[in-house]
PDB file of C-alpha atoms in Angstrom:
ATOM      1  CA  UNK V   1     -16.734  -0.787  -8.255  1.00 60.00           C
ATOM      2  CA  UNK V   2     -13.118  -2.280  -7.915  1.00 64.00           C
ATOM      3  CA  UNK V   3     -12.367  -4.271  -4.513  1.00 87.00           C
ATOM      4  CA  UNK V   4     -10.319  -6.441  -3.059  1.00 93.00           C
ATOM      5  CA  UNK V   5     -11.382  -8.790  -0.547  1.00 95.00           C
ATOM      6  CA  UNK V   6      -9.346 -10.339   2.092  1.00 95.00           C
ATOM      7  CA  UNK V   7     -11.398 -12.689   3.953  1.00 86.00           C
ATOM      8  CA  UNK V   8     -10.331 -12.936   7.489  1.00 88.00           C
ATOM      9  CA  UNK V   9      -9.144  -9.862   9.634  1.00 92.00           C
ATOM     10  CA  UNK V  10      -7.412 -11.449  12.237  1.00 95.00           C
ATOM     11  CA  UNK V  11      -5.679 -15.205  12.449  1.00 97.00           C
ATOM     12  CA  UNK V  12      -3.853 -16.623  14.966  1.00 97.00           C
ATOM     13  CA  UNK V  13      -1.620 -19.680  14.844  1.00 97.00           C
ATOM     14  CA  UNK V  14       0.848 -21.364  16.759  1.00 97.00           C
ATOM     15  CA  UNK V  15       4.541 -21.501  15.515  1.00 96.00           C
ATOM     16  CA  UNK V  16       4.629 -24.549  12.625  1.00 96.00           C
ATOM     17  CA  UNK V  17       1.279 -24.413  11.337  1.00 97.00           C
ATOM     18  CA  UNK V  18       0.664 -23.971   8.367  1.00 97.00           C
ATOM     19  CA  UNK V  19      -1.088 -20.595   6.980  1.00 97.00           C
ATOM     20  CA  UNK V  20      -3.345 -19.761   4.068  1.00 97.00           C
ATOM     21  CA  UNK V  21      -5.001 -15.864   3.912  1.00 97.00           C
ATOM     22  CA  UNK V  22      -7.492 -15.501   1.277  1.00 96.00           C
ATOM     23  CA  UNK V  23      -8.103 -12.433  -1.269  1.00 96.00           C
ATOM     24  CA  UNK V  24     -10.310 -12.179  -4.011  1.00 96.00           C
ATOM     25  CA  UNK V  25     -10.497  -9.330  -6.273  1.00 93.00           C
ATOM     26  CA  UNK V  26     -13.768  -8.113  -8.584  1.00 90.00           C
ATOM     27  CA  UNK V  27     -11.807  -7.357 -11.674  1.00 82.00           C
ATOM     28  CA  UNK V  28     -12.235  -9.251 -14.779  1.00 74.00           C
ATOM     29  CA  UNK V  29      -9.565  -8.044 -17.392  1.00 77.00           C
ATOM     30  CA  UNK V  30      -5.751  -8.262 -17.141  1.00 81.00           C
ATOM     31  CA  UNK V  31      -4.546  -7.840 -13.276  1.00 85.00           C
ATOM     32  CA  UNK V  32      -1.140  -7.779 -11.591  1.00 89.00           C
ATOM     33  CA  UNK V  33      -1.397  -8.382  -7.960  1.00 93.00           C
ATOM     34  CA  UNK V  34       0.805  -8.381  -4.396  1.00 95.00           C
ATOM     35  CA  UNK V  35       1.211  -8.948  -1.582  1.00 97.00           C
ATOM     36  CA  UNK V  36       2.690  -6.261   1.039  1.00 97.00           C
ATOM     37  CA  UNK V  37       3.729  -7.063   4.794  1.00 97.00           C
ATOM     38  CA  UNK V  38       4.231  -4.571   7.646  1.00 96.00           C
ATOM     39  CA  UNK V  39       6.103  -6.154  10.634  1.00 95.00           C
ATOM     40  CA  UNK V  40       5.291  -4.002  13.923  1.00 93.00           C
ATOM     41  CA  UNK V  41       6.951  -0.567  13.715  1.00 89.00           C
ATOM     42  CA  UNK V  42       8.109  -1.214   9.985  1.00 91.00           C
ATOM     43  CA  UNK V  43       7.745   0.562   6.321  1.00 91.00           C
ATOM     44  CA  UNK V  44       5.372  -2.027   3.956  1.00 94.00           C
ATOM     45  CA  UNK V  45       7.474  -3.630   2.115  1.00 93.00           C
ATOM     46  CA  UNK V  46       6.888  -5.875  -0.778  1.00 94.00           C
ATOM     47  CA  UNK V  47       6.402  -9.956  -0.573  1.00 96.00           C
ATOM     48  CA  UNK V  48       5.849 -10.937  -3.244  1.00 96.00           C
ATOM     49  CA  UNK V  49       3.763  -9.949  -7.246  1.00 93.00           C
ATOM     50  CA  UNK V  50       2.704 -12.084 -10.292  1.00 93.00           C
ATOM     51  CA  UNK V  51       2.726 -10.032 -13.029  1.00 88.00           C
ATOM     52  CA  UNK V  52       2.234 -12.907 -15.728  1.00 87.00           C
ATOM     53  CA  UNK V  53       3.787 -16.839 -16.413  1.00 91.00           C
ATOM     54  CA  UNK V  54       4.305 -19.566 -13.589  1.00 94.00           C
ATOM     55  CA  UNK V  55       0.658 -18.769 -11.729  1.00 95.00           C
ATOM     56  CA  UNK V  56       2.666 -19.479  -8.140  1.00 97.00           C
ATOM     57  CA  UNK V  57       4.793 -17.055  -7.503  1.00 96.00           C
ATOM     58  CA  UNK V  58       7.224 -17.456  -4.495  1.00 96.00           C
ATOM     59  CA  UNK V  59       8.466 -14.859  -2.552  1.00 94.00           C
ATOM     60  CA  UNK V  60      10.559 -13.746   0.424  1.00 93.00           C
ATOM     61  CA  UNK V  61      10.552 -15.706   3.709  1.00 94.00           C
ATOM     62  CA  UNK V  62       9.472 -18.530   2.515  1.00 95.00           C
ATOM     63  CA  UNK V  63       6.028 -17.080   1.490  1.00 97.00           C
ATOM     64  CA  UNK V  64       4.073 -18.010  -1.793  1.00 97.00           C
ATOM     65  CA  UNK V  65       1.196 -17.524  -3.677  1.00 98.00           C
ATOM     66  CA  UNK V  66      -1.032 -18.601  -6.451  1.00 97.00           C
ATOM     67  CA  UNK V  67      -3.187 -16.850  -9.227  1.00 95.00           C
ATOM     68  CA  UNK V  68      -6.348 -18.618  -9.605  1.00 95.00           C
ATOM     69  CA  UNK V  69      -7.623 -16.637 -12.534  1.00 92.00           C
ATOM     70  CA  UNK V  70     -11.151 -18.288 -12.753  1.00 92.00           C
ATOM     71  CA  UNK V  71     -11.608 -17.908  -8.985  1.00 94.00           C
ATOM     72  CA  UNK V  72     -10.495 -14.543  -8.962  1.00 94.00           C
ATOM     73  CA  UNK V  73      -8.134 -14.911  -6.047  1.00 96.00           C
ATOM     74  CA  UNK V  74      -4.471 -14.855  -4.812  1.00 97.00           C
ATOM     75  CA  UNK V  75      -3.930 -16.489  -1.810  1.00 97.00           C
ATOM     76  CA  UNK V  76      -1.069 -16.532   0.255  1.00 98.00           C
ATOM     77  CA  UNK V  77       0.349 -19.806   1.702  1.00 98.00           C
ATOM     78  CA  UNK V  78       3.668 -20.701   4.019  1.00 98.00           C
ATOM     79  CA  UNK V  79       3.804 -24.340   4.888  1.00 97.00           C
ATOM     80  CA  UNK V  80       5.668 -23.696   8.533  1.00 97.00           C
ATOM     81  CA  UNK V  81       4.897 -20.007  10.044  1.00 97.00           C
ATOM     82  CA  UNK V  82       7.213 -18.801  12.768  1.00 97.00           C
ATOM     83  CA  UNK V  83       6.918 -16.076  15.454  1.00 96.00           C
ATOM     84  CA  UNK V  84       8.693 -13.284  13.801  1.00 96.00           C
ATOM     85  CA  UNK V  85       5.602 -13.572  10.980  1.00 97.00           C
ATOM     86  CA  UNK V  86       3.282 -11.539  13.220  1.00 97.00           C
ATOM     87  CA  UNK V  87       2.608  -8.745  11.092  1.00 97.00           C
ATOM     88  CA  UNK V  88      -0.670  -7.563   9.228  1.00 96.00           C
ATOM     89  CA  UNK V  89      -0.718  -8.568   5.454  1.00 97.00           C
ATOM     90  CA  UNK V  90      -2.024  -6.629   2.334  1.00 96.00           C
ATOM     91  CA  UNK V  91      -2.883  -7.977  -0.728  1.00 96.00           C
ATOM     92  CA  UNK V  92      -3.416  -5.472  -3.613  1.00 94.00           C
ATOM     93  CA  UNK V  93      -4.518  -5.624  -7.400  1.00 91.00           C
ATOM     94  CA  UNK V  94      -3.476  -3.714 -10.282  1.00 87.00           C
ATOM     95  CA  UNK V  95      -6.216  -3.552 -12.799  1.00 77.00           C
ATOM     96  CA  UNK V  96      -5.458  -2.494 -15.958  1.00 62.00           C
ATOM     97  CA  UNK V  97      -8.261   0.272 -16.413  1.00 60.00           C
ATOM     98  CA  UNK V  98      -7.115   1.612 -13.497  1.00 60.00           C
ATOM     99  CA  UNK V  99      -3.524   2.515 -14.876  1.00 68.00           C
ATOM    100  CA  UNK V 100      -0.809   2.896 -12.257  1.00 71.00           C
ATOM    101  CA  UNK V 101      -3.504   2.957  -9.333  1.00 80.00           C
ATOM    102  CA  UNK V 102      -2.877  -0.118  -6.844  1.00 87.00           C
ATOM    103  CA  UNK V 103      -6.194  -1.088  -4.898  1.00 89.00           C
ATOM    104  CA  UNK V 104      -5.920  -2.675  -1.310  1.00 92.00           C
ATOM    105  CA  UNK V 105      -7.395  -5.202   0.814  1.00 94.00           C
ATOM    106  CA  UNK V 106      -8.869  -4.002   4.298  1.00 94.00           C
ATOM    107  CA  UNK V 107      -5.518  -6.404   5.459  1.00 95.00           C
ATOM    108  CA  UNK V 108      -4.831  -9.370   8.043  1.00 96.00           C
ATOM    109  CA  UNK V 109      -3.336  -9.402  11.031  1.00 96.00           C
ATOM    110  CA  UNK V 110      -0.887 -12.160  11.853  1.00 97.00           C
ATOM    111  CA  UNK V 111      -0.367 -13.220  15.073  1.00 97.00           C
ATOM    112  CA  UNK V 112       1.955 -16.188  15.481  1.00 97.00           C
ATOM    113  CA  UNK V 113       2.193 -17.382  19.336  1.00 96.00           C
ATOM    114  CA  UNK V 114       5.252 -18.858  20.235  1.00 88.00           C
TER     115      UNK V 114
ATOM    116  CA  UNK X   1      17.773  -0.326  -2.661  1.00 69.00           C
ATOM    117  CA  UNK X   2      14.588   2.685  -3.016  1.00 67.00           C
ATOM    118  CA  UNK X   3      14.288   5.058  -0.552  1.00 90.00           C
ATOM    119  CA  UNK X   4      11.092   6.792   0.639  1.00 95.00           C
ATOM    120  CA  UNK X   5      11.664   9.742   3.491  1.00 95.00           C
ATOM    121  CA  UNK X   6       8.480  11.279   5.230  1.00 96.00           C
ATOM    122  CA  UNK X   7       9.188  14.410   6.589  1.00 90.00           C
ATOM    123  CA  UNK X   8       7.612  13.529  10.154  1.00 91.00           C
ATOM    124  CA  UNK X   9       7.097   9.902  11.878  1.00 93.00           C
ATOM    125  CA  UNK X  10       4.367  11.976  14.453  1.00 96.00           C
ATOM    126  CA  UNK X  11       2.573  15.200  13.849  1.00 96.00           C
ATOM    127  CA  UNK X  12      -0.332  16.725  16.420  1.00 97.00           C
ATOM    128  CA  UNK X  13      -2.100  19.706  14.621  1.00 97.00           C
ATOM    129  CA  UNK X  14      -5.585  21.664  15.935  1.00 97.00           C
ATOM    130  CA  UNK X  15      -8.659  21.703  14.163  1.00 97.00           C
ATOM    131  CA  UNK X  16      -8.438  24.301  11.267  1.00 97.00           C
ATOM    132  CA  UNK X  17      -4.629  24.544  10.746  1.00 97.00           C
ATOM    133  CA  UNK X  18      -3.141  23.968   7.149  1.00 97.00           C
ATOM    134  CA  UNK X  19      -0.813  21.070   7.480  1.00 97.00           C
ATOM    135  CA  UNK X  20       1.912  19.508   4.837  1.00 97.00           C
ATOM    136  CA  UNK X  21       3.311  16.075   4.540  1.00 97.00           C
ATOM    137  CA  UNK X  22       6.651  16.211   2.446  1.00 97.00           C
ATOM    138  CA  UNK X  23       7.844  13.005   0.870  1.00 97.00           C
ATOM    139  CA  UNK X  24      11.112  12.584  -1.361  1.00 97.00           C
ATOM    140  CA  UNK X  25      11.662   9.530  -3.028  1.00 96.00           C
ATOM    141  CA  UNK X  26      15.779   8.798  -4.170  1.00 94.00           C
ATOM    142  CA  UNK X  27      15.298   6.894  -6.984  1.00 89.00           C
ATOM    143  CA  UNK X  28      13.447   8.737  -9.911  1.00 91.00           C
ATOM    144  CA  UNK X  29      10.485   7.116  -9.857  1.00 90.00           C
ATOM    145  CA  UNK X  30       7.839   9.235 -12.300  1.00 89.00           C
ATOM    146  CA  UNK X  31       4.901   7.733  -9.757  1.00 90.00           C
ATOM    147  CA  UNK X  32       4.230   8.833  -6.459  1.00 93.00           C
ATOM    148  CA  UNK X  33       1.223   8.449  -4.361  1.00 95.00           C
ATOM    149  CA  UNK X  34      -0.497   9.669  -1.154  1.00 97.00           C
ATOM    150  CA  UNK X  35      -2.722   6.638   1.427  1.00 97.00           C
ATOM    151  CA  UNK X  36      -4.083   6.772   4.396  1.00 97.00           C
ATOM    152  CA  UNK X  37      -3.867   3.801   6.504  1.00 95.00           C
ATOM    153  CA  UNK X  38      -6.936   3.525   8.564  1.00 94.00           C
ATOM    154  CA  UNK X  39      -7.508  -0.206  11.523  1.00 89.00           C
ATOM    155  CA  UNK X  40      -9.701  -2.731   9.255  1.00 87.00           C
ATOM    156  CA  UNK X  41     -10.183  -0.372   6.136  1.00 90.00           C
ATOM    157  CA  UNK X  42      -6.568  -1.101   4.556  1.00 90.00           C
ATOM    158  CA  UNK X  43      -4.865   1.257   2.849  1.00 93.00           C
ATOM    159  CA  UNK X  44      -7.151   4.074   0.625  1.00 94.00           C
ATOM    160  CA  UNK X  45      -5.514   6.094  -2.480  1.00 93.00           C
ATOM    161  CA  UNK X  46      -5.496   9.988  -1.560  1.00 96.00           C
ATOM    162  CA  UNK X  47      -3.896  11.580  -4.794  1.00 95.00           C
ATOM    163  CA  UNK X  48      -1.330  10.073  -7.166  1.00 92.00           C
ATOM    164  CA  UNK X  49       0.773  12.051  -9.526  1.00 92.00           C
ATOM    165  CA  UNK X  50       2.560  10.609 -12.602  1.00 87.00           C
ATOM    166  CA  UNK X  51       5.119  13.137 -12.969  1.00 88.00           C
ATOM    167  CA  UNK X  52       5.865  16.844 -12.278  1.00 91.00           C
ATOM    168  CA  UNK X  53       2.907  19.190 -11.763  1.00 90.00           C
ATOM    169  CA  UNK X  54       0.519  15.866 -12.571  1.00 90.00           C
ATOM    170  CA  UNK X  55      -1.946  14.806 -10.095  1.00 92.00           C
ATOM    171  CA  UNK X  56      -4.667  12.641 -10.342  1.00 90.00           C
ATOM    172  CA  UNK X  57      -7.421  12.114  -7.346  1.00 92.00           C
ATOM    173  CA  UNK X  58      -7.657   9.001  -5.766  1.00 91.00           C
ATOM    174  CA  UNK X  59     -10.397   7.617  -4.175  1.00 90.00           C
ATOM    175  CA  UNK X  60     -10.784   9.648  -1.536  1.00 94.00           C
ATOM    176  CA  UNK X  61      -9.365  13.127  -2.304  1.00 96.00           C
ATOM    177  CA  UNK X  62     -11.883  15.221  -0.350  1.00 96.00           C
ATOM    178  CA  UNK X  63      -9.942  17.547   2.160  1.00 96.00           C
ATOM    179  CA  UNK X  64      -7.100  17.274   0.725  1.00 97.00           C
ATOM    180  CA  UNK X  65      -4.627  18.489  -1.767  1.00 97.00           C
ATOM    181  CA  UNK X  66      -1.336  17.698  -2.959  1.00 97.00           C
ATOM    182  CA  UNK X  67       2.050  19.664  -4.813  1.00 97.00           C
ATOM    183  CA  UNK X  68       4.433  17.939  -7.327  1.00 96.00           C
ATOM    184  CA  UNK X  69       6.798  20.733  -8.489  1.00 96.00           C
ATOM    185  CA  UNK X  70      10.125  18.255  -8.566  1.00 96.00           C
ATOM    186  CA  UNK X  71      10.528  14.826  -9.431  1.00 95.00           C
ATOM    187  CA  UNK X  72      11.666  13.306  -6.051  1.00 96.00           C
ATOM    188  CA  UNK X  73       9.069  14.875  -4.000  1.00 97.00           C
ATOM    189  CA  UNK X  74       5.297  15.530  -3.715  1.00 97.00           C
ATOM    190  CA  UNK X  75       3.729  17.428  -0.797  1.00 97.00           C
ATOM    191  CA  UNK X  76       0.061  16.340   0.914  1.00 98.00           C
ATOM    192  CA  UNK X  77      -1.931  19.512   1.929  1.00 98.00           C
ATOM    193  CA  UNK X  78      -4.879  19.508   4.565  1.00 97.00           C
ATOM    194  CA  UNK X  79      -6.320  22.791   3.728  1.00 94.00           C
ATOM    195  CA  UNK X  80      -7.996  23.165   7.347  1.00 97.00           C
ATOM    196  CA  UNK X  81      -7.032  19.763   9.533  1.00 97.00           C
ATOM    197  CA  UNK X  82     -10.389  18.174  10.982  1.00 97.00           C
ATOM    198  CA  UNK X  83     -10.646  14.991  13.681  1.00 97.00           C
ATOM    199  CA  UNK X  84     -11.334  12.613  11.054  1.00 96.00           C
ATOM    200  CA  UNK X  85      -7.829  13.320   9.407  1.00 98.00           C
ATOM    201  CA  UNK X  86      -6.519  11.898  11.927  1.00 98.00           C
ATOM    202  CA  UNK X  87      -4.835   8.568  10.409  1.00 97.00           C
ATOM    203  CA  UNK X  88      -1.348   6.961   9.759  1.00 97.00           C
ATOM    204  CA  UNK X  89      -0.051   8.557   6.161  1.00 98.00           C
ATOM    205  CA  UNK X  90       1.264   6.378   3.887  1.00 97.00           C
ATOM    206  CA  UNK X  91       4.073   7.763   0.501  1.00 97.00           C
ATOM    207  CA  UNK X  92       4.601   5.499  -1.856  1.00 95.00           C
ATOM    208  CA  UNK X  93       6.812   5.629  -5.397  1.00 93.00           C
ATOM    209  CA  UNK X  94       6.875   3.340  -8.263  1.00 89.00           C
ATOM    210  CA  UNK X  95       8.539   3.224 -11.613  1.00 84.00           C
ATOM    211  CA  UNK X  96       6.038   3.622 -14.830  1.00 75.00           C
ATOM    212  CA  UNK X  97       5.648   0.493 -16.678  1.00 68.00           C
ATOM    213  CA  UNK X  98       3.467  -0.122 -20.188  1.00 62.00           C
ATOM    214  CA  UNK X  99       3.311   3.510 -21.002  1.00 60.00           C
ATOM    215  CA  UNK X 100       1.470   4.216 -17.489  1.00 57.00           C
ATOM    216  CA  UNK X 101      -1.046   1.499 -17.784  1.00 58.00           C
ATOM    217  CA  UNK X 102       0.176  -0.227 -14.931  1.00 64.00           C
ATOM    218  CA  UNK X 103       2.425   0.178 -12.070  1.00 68.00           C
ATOM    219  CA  UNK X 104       4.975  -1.621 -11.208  1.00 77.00           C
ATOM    220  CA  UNK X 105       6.204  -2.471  -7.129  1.00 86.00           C
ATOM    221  CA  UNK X 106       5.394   0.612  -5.119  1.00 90.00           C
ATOM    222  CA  UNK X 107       7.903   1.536  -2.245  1.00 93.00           C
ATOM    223  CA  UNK X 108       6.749   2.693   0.616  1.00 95.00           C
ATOM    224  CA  UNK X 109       7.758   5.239   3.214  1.00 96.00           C
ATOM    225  CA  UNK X 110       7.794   4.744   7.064  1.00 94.00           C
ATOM    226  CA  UNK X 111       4.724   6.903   7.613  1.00 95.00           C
ATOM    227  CA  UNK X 112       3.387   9.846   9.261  1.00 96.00           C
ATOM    228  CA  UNK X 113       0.861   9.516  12.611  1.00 96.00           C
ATOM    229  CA  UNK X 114      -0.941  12.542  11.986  1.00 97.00           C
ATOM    230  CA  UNK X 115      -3.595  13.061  15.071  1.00 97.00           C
ATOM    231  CA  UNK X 116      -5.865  16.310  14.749  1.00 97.00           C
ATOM    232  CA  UNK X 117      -7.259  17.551  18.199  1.00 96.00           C
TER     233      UNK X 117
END
């Protein structure tokens, strides 16, 4: 069955340090994958997506990630994180058997103590 | 810049009413979908549609139904609301890419809190 793995539920840094959250997915064909963000009381909203080329893919607020194709995984990275990065993060695959369906991780909470 | 409009940001129904969840999207995008957003389970696909009067079931469709009669919007139904409805709803659109074989960013809405007593 398709899934999406995201490895730790809830991380919690202090301001400056650096983050990494994990996601593996189970598909083995052609994939497009993302990563969503909702900030407290806010709509998802889009961070970034590799669709194909340059495996890292940057994104907004100084966010990136990188397609590891034999490992299956996408992780997320930001070298510095600040306070206003508390949020819970989604990372989601596109597989292409599954047409226009996106499938999502259980998510990550943020929590970034100032 | 996409917008997304749910028709209610909080919603308290009984046990055995019919409730609907109206979403219109601005931007004439042929996908639109229905989650739920549930603590540690992510986000799970209700029903999608690909364009008018389409729908396709997601992965949990059970209890629910949905209406796509105009482009911009599509309607979730809970025939007869139970306690384990209750959840945050998600409506999402996307543009069609690759003839429908994949989907392209999906936009989402600001939700619905539906709680079911």
């Amino acid at each position: 069955a398709q899934s999406v793995s995201q490895h730790n539920h809830h991380v919690i840094l202090s301001e400056a340090a650096s983050l990494e959250l994990g996601c593996n997915y189970s598909y083995g064909g052609t994939v497009n994958l993302f990563w969503y963000v909702q900030y407290p009381g806010q709509h998802l909203q889009l961070l970034l997506k590799y669709f194909s080329g340059d495996p890292l893919v940057k994104g907004i607020k100084g966010f990136e990630a990188e397609f590891i194709k034999s490992k299956f995984s996408f992780n997320l990275r930001k070298p510095s994180v600040q306070w206003s990065d508390t949020a819970e993060y989604f990372c989601a695959v596109n597989a292409g058997e599954y047409g226009n369906k996106l499938v999502f991780g259980a998510g990550t909470i943020l929590r970034v103590k100032s | 810049d996409v917008k997304v409009t749910q028709s209610s940001r909080y919603l308290v129904k009984r046990t055995g009413e019919k409730v609907f969840l109206e979403c219109v999207q601005d931007m004439d995008h042929e996908n639109m979908f229905w989650y739920r957003q549930d603590p540690g389970l992510g986000l799970r696909l209700i029903y999608f549609s690909y364009d008018v009067k389409m729908k396709e079931k997601g992965d949990i469709p059970e209890g629910y139904s949905v209406s796509r009669e105009k482009k911009e919007r599509f309607s979730l139904i809970l025939e007869s609301a139970s306690t384990n409805q209750t959840s945050m709803y998600l409506c999402a659109s996307s543009l069609e890419v690759a003839g429908g074989r994949r989907t392209d960013t999906q936009y989402f809405g600001p939700g619905t809190r539906l709680t079911v007593l």
